[in-house]
Each structure stands twice: as structure tokens, then as C-alpha cells.
Amino acid sequence: MNTEVLQRTARELVTAGRGILAADESHGTIGKRFKAVGIESTEESRRAYREMLFTTEGIGEYLSGVILFDETIRQSASDGTLLLKVLENQGVIPGIKVDKSTVSMPLRPNEKYTQGLDGLGDRLPEYREMGARFTKWRAVITIGEGIPSQACVEANARALALYAAFCQDAGLVPIVEPEVLIDGDHTIDQCDRVTEWMLRTTFTALREHDVDLAGILLKPNMVISGKEASEQAGVEEVARYTVECLLRSVPAAVPGIVFLSGGQTDLQATQHLNAMNSMYDDLPWELSFSYARALQQKPMEVWGGDAQNVEEAQRIFLHRAKMNSAARSGSYNQEMEDEEKAA
Ligand code: 13P
């Protein structure tokens, strides 16, 4: 394992003003997202959609990396250039999702377990040779009546740690994603407790498996009220809860924390990240983004599967990336959104 290269890549992914686009939706997930906006999901529509995103001029200014799905890393743009090369030409580092999605925990139908460890060590070298430099694995924790269970928290943390060890062994930077879901009517305090529990358990497992913490990135949820909770925490409250929880749970050796958007609206995801970066300085890690929905929602709608809408969809995508780039330094404000509307 070349720790120096891993650490350099991890730091590069969280350079100032840039963040990550998660474009690694599985067939099932992209199918759902496409259906919601009236696009048929085919190999060609998925390819064309991702080409639209990746060929957006100037996107490398705001994106340091893009997470791809296995199908996408093998696809090419209409001019024959591999999509992965399109990203590299934009100065963007290609990454790859390597988990095999979730199943119900055995005997615990309301909880999830992420699969994909079997054969993982054999799958990674190919991705590395293709040009991927980092990976992602998502674990899912649900808050509800009597859950999460210790069994679920520990099994998923253990899988995350083994995944991270396999990746570092293969020369790839692992993004470790323990997501506590926003679904449910839980309070922000419940989210806080479960997030801290999951993070502490994950870092204990990472240490047990000798993972170099300076060569990973953490991709957590923000600490936030459940989507159906009657009382919704405000922007500054979410920012404060989130940073305080991370300060209690995440070692300073980790170079960066790249949040998922997890069902927040695009504006909320930008506002929350901005608030954290404006309310705190001197944090031990960079606070950045690795959003899927919060970056793609509007551009996907506007594109709608029609080549005629590519330019407009790209304009909207670039704007959203720029807003999140500003949130990286706490310099985002509402006027920046208004300017876009006026344009
Ligand atoms: P969202 O930003 O839509 O939560 O997706 C991030 C992600 O990569 C989930 O694994």
C-alpha cells in the first residue's frame, strides 16, 4: 500500500472550492429517479444523461471527483471518448461505487445490510487499471421503533472497515459512507445519538482493520430532523448539531468529510453546508459535499431525455455545482440564486 499516494488523492478530493458528484446510481435507483421525471431508463438514456453531466463546460472548477457506477465506467461519450476520460480531461478524478447494494438484515426485516465483500479484492484491480482512484461503499441505518439494533450497527461498520481495507490494499481511496436515513418522524436529537453511535462504531472497526485514516474520506449524513417530524430544526441548528457530533466522533487524521444530501432539497443541502463552513473555522477536516440528488434533481428534470435540452440542463447543473462550491467556504448567499433566476 502506497500511503503517500492514497493520502494525496484523498486531500485532492477535498481541495478548496471543489466537491464530489455522486453519479453512481444503480440501475434500480436511476430507474426510479428517471421515472419520476418521465424518462425511460435504458442503457442509452443512462449513457446520454451522464454524458450531459460530465461534458458540462467548466465543471472541473467546482468538482474534484465523480463517483461512477460499473456500467458508466465502461461507457463512452458520443464522440467515442470513454466517459472516464471525459472526466479526466475536465480535471476531475473518477471514482467507482463498489458495494452491491443493500438487502434486509437476516431476521431483521426493517434493517439493511450492505453486500459486496465477497470477491471485492478481485474486482478492484480492474477499476484501478481503468483509471479509478477512489471508491464508495454505502451502509444504511434506519431510525425507528427499537432500531437501529446493535447487530445492524456493528455488522455494517465491520463491512465498511473491511471494504476500506480492501480498497487501500488495492491503491484506491475508500469513501466510507455510513448513512443514517432521514426517513421517519424522529427528532434531531435521536438522529444525533444514532449518528454518533454509528460513527464511533465505524471508526473503531476501521482502526481494528489497520485502515490509514489519512487515506480515506468520510461521507456521513447531516444531523437533521426526520423528514416526517412535526418540528424541523433550522439551518443553523442543523449545522451546529452536525459539526458538534462530528467533533465528538471523527478523528482529526481524516482529511475530509463529504456529506451526502440524503433527501434534502438542493437548496437545503447547500444552505446547511454553507452554515457549517461559515460558523466554524479551524476544524480538523475539510467539510465538503458528495451529493447525488441535490446536484442532479433539476438538471435531470430539465434534460428530460431530450438532446435539445442539453445546454439548459448543463447551465443549471453548473450553477448548482457553483453554489455548493461557494458553500465550501461559507460564502454562499441567496443573491447568488437570484442572479441565476434573473439570467
Ligand atoms: P444523495 O446525495 O442523493 O443522498 O446521494 C449520495 C449518495 O451517493 C448515496 O450513496
XYZ file of C-alpha atoms and ligand atoms in Angstrom:
353
model
C 0.000 0.000 0.000
C 1.410 3.384 -1.021
C 0.039 5.516 1.785
C 1.516 8.684 0.361
C -0.415 8.366 -2.911
C -3.632 7.495 -1.074
C -3.291 10.453 1.254
C -2.527 12.803 -1.626
C -5.594 11.639 -3.567
C -7.816 11.980 -0.501
C -6.599 15.539 0.024
C -7.003 16.351 -3.673
C -10.661 15.316 -3.486
C -11.285 17.965 -0.834
C -9.290 20.870 -2.266
C -10.792 24.285 -1.589
C -13.891 25.200 -3.563
C -14.496 21.756 -5.033
C -16.574 18.725 -4.095
C -17.801 15.406 -5.428
C -20.729 14.488 -7.668
C -22.236 11.084 -6.850
C -23.445 9.762 -10.218
C -23.274 6.127 -9.182
C -26.971 5.293 -9.001
C -27.587 1.595 -9.511
C -29.990 0.521 -12.277
C -32.804 0.361 -9.717
C -32.155 3.832 -8.305
C -31.632 5.649 -11.606
C -34.748 3.894 -12.893
C -36.749 5.361 -10.016
C -35.281 8.853 -10.488
C -35.830 8.792 -14.265
C -39.383 7.516 -13.918
C -40.265 10.373 -11.576
C -39.420 12.872 -14.325
C -40.756 10.821 -17.230
C -37.542 9.420 -18.692
C -37.292 5.787 -19.750
C -34.252 4.082 -18.245
C -32.230 2.280 -20.914
C -28.527 1.725 -21.327
C -28.525 4.528 -23.908
C -30.578 7.025 -21.876
C -28.357 6.480 -18.845
C -25.269 6.973 -21.016
C -26.630 10.122 -22.671
C -27.676 11.570 -19.320
C -24.272 11.064 -17.774
C -22.554 12.392 -20.882
C -24.662 15.542 -20.484
C -23.443 15.971 -16.901
C -19.776 15.171 -17.485
C -19.332 17.297 -20.615
C -20.617 20.422 -18.857
C -18.023 23.046 -19.678
C -16.086 24.298 -16.667
C -17.414 21.690 -14.247
C -13.869 20.856 -13.126
C -13.747 24.210 -11.381
C -16.342 23.013 -8.868
C -15.951 19.232 -8.929
C -12.861 17.375 -7.734
C -14.331 13.917 -8.319
C -17.272 11.970 -9.720
C -18.437 8.582 -8.430
C -19.404 6.243 -11.272
C -21.448 3.052 -11.485
C -19.957 -0.089 -13.068
C -21.970 0.361 -16.275
C -20.881 4.007 -16.673
C -17.153 3.441 -16.229
C -17.311 1.232 -19.344
C -19.384 3.658 -21.466
C -18.252 6.330 -23.930
C -19.444 9.767 -24.981
C -21.000 10.138 -28.450
C -17.594 11.041 -29.911
C -16.152 7.733 -28.675
C -14.194 9.117 -25.703
C -14.599 6.990 -22.589
C -16.734 8.880 -20.054
C -13.969 8.340 -17.513
C -11.541 10.147 -19.859
C -14.067 12.940 -20.348
C -13.880 13.482 -16.599
C -10.091 13.322 -16.505
C -9.944 15.881 -19.320
C -12.044 18.182 -17.141
C -9.530 17.742 -14.293
C -11.991 15.573 -12.357
C -10.920 12.373 -10.573
C -13.019 9.307 -11.458
C -14.229 7.048 -8.656
C -16.378 3.920 -8.550
C -19.134 2.534 -6.352
C -18.110 -0.974 -5.297
C -20.813 -2.117 -2.897
C -23.515 -4.429 -4.225
C -26.396 -2.573 -2.638
C -28.422 -3.447 0.441
C -30.530 -6.413 1.498
C -32.789 -6.792 4.525
C -30.786 -7.871 7.560
C -31.468 -11.568 8.144
C -34.177 -11.930 10.835
C -34.454 -8.122 10.970
C -36.703 -7.117 8.071
C -36.724 -3.416 8.992
C -32.964 -3.019 8.825
C -30.467 -3.116 5.968
C -27.117 -4.730 5.404
C -24.777 -3.762 2.554
C -23.358 -6.601 0.483
C -20.330 -6.855 -1.777
C -17.357 -8.057 0.271
C -17.088 -11.462 -1.432
C -14.808 -11.111 -4.432
C -14.170 -7.410 -3.718
C -10.396 -7.855 -3.666
C -10.596 -9.400 -7.148
C -12.824 -6.666 -8.597
C -10.702 -3.695 -7.523
C -7.551 -4.065 -9.693
C -9.605 -3.778 -12.883
C -11.118 -0.488 -11.742
C -7.682 0.769 -10.741
C -6.292 -0.120 -14.178
C -9.207 1.602 -15.880
C -8.256 4.799 -14.051
C -10.492 4.944 -10.979
C -8.633 6.395 -7.995
C -11.256 6.176 -5.302
C -14.291 4.093 -4.343
C -17.538 4.289 -2.410
C -19.482 1.909 -0.149
C -22.790 2.950 1.407
C -24.181 1.462 4.604
C -27.751 2.319 5.587
C -29.017 2.765 9.124
C -32.726 3.282 9.777
C -34.169 5.023 12.844
C -37.473 3.595 14.044
C -39.272 1.660 16.759
C -36.470 -0.230 18.545
C -33.992 0.273 15.710
C -31.195 0.515 14.828
C -30.093 -2.607 16.635
C -26.563 -3.118 17.843
C -26.340 -6.065 15.438
C -27.116 -3.833 12.462
C -24.763 -1.033 13.522
C -21.890 -3.439 14.152
C -22.355 -5.577 11.039
C -22.436 -2.529 8.779
C -19.488 -0.838 10.499
C -17.469 -4.050 10.155
C -18.314 -4.302 6.447
C -17.308 -0.647 5.915
C -13.965 -1.277 7.601
C -13.229 -4.421 5.586
C -14.213 -2.615 2.392
C -11.868 0.265 3.263
C -9.005 -2.137 3.977
C -9.520 -3.968 0.643
C -9.504 -0.630 -1.208
C -6.382 0.762 0.419
C -4.672 -2.561 -0.240
C -5.545 -2.110 -3.936
C -4.328 1.511 -4.030
C -7.782 3.108 -4.024
C -9.057 5.758 -1.586
C -12.204 4.484 0.127
C -15.101 6.831 0.756
C -16.713 5.407 3.876
C -20.449 6.151 3.842
C -22.479 5.256 6.924
C -25.836 6.868 6.150
C -28.394 7.357 8.886
C -31.595 7.836 6.899
C -33.698 10.995 7.077
C -36.880 8.839 6.718
C -39.154 8.813 9.764
C -40.544 11.214 12.339
C -37.563 11.165 14.709
C -36.176 14.299 16.344
C -32.805 15.851 15.576
C -31.629 14.576 18.989
C -32.421 10.990 18.003
C -30.544 11.474 14.728
C -27.641 12.912 16.724
C -27.415 9.904 19.047
C -27.665 7.311 16.286
C -25.190 9.152 14.039
C -22.638 9.369 16.855
C -23.132 5.680 17.671
C -22.664 4.631 14.046
C -19.618 6.863 13.536
C -17.860 5.730 16.705
C -18.511 2.084 15.854
C -17.253 2.616 12.313
C -14.008 4.280 13.424
C -13.375 1.547 15.999
C -13.723 -1.045 13.227
C -11.541 0.977 10.830
C -8.800 1.067 13.447
C -9.116 -2.668 14.119
C -8.573 -3.308 10.411
C -5.487 -1.028 10.252
C -7.075 1.379 7.813
C -4.979 4.538 7.362
C -7.403 7.285 8.365
C -5.401 9.907 6.451
C -6.176 7.966 3.273
C -9.975 7.835 3.497
C -12.854 10.274 3.225
C -15.965 10.057 5.390
C -19.363 10.518 3.756
C -21.942 10.910 6.515
C -25.471 12.215 6.756
C -26.013 15.607 8.326
C -27.614 15.568 11.765
C -31.132 16.627 10.906
C -34.812 16.167 11.904
C -36.630 13.171 10.432
C -38.474 14.020 7.233
C -41.881 13.444 8.849
C -41.030 15.055 12.207
C -43.520 17.754 13.199
C -40.715 20.011 14.386
C -37.988 20.752 11.856
C -34.615 22.081 13.015
C -33.467 25.290 11.315
C -30.356 25.744 9.184
C -28.019 26.919 11.950
C -29.265 24.242 14.314
C -28.544 21.505 11.770
C -25.097 22.984 11.185
C -24.306 23.124 14.897
C -25.645 19.637 15.689
C -23.761 18.161 12.752
C -20.371 19.722 13.463
C -20.568 19.022 17.211
C -21.471 15.390 16.537
C -18.553 15.032 14.119
C -16.153 16.676 16.581
C -17.095 14.005 19.138
C -16.827 11.098 16.703
C -14.392 11.651 13.826
C -10.603 11.538 14.347
C -8.660 14.594 13.192
C -6.498 12.362 10.961
C -9.352 12.109 8.441
C -8.664 14.764 5.761
C -12.218 15.421 4.691
C -15.895 14.919 5.340
C -18.039 14.892 2.199
C -21.724 14.941 3.062
C -24.483 13.089 1.245
C -27.662 15.064 0.621
C -29.968 12.228 1.685
C -33.308 13.610 0.544
C -32.793 17.250 1.489
C -33.815 19.728 -1.215
C -30.973 21.129 -3.289
C -31.218 24.490 -1.518
C -31.217 22.933 1.965
C -28.140 20.871 1.160
C -26.289 23.997 0.032
C -27.506 26.128 2.959
C -26.534 23.541 5.575
C -23.026 23.059 4.193
C -22.601 26.808 3.905
C -23.715 27.375 7.500
C -21.205 24.824 8.823
C -18.350 26.406 6.922
C -19.307 29.942 7.918
C -19.987 29.184 11.614
C -16.787 27.221 12.245
C -13.201 27.705 11.301
C -10.168 25.742 12.387
C -11.950 22.411 12.085
C -9.580 19.430 11.771
C -11.103 18.261 8.482
C -12.411 19.870 5.288
C -16.223 19.973 5.105
C -17.394 19.321 1.558
C -20.138 17.644 -0.468
C -20.660 14.390 -2.315
C -24.240 14.934 -3.444
C -26.319 12.953 -5.883
C -29.893 14.238 -5.690
C -29.035 17.766 -4.507
C -26.853 18.282 -7.591
C -28.872 16.353 -10.155
C -32.534 16.879 -9.399
C -33.152 19.995 -11.510
C -30.744 19.218 -14.369
C -32.350 15.771 -14.719
C -35.831 17.279 -14.878
C -34.814 19.912 -17.402
C -32.929 17.410 -19.608
C -35.915 15.063 -19.662
C -34.195 12.694 -22.101
C -34.224 15.259 -24.920
C -30.972 16.261 -26.669
C -32.435 19.708 -27.300
C -32.367 20.443 -23.575
C -28.714 19.581 -23.002
C -27.484 23.161 -22.947
C -30.113 24.367 -20.473
C -29.635 21.321 -18.217
C -25.874 21.887 -18.192
C -26.327 25.549 -17.293
C -28.476 24.573 -14.311
C -26.074 21.805 -13.273
C -23.081 24.170 -13.425
C -24.962 26.724 -11.334
C -25.818 24.162 -8.629
C -22.202 22.968 -8.505
C -21.042 26.574 -8.232
C -23.423 27.247 -5.315
C -22.071 24.229 -3.438
C -18.545 25.314 -4.252
C -19.323 28.650 -2.564
C -20.774 26.760 0.424
C -17.377 25.095 0.854
C -16.027 28.430 2.116
C -19.223 29.727 3.735
C -19.531 32.431 1.077
C -22.875 31.321 -0.426
C -25.885 33.634 -0.213
C -29.407 33.965 -1.547
C -28.442 36.714 -4.005
C -26.383 34.164 -5.905
C -29.544 32.126 -6.513
C -31.483 35.219 -7.546
C -28.839 36.169 -10.093
C -29.275 32.757 -11.689
C -33.051 33.162 -11.795
C -32.681 36.556 -13.431
C -30.373 35.001 -16.054
P -27.697 11.696 -2.120
O -26.883 12.965 -2.141
O -28.828 11.709 -3.088
O -28.078 11.293 -0.735
O -26.757 10.555 -2.663
C -25.489 10.445 -2.178
C -25.016 9.070 -2.365
O -24.044 8.837 -3.028
C -25.759 7.980 -1.724
O -24.967 6.838 -1.696
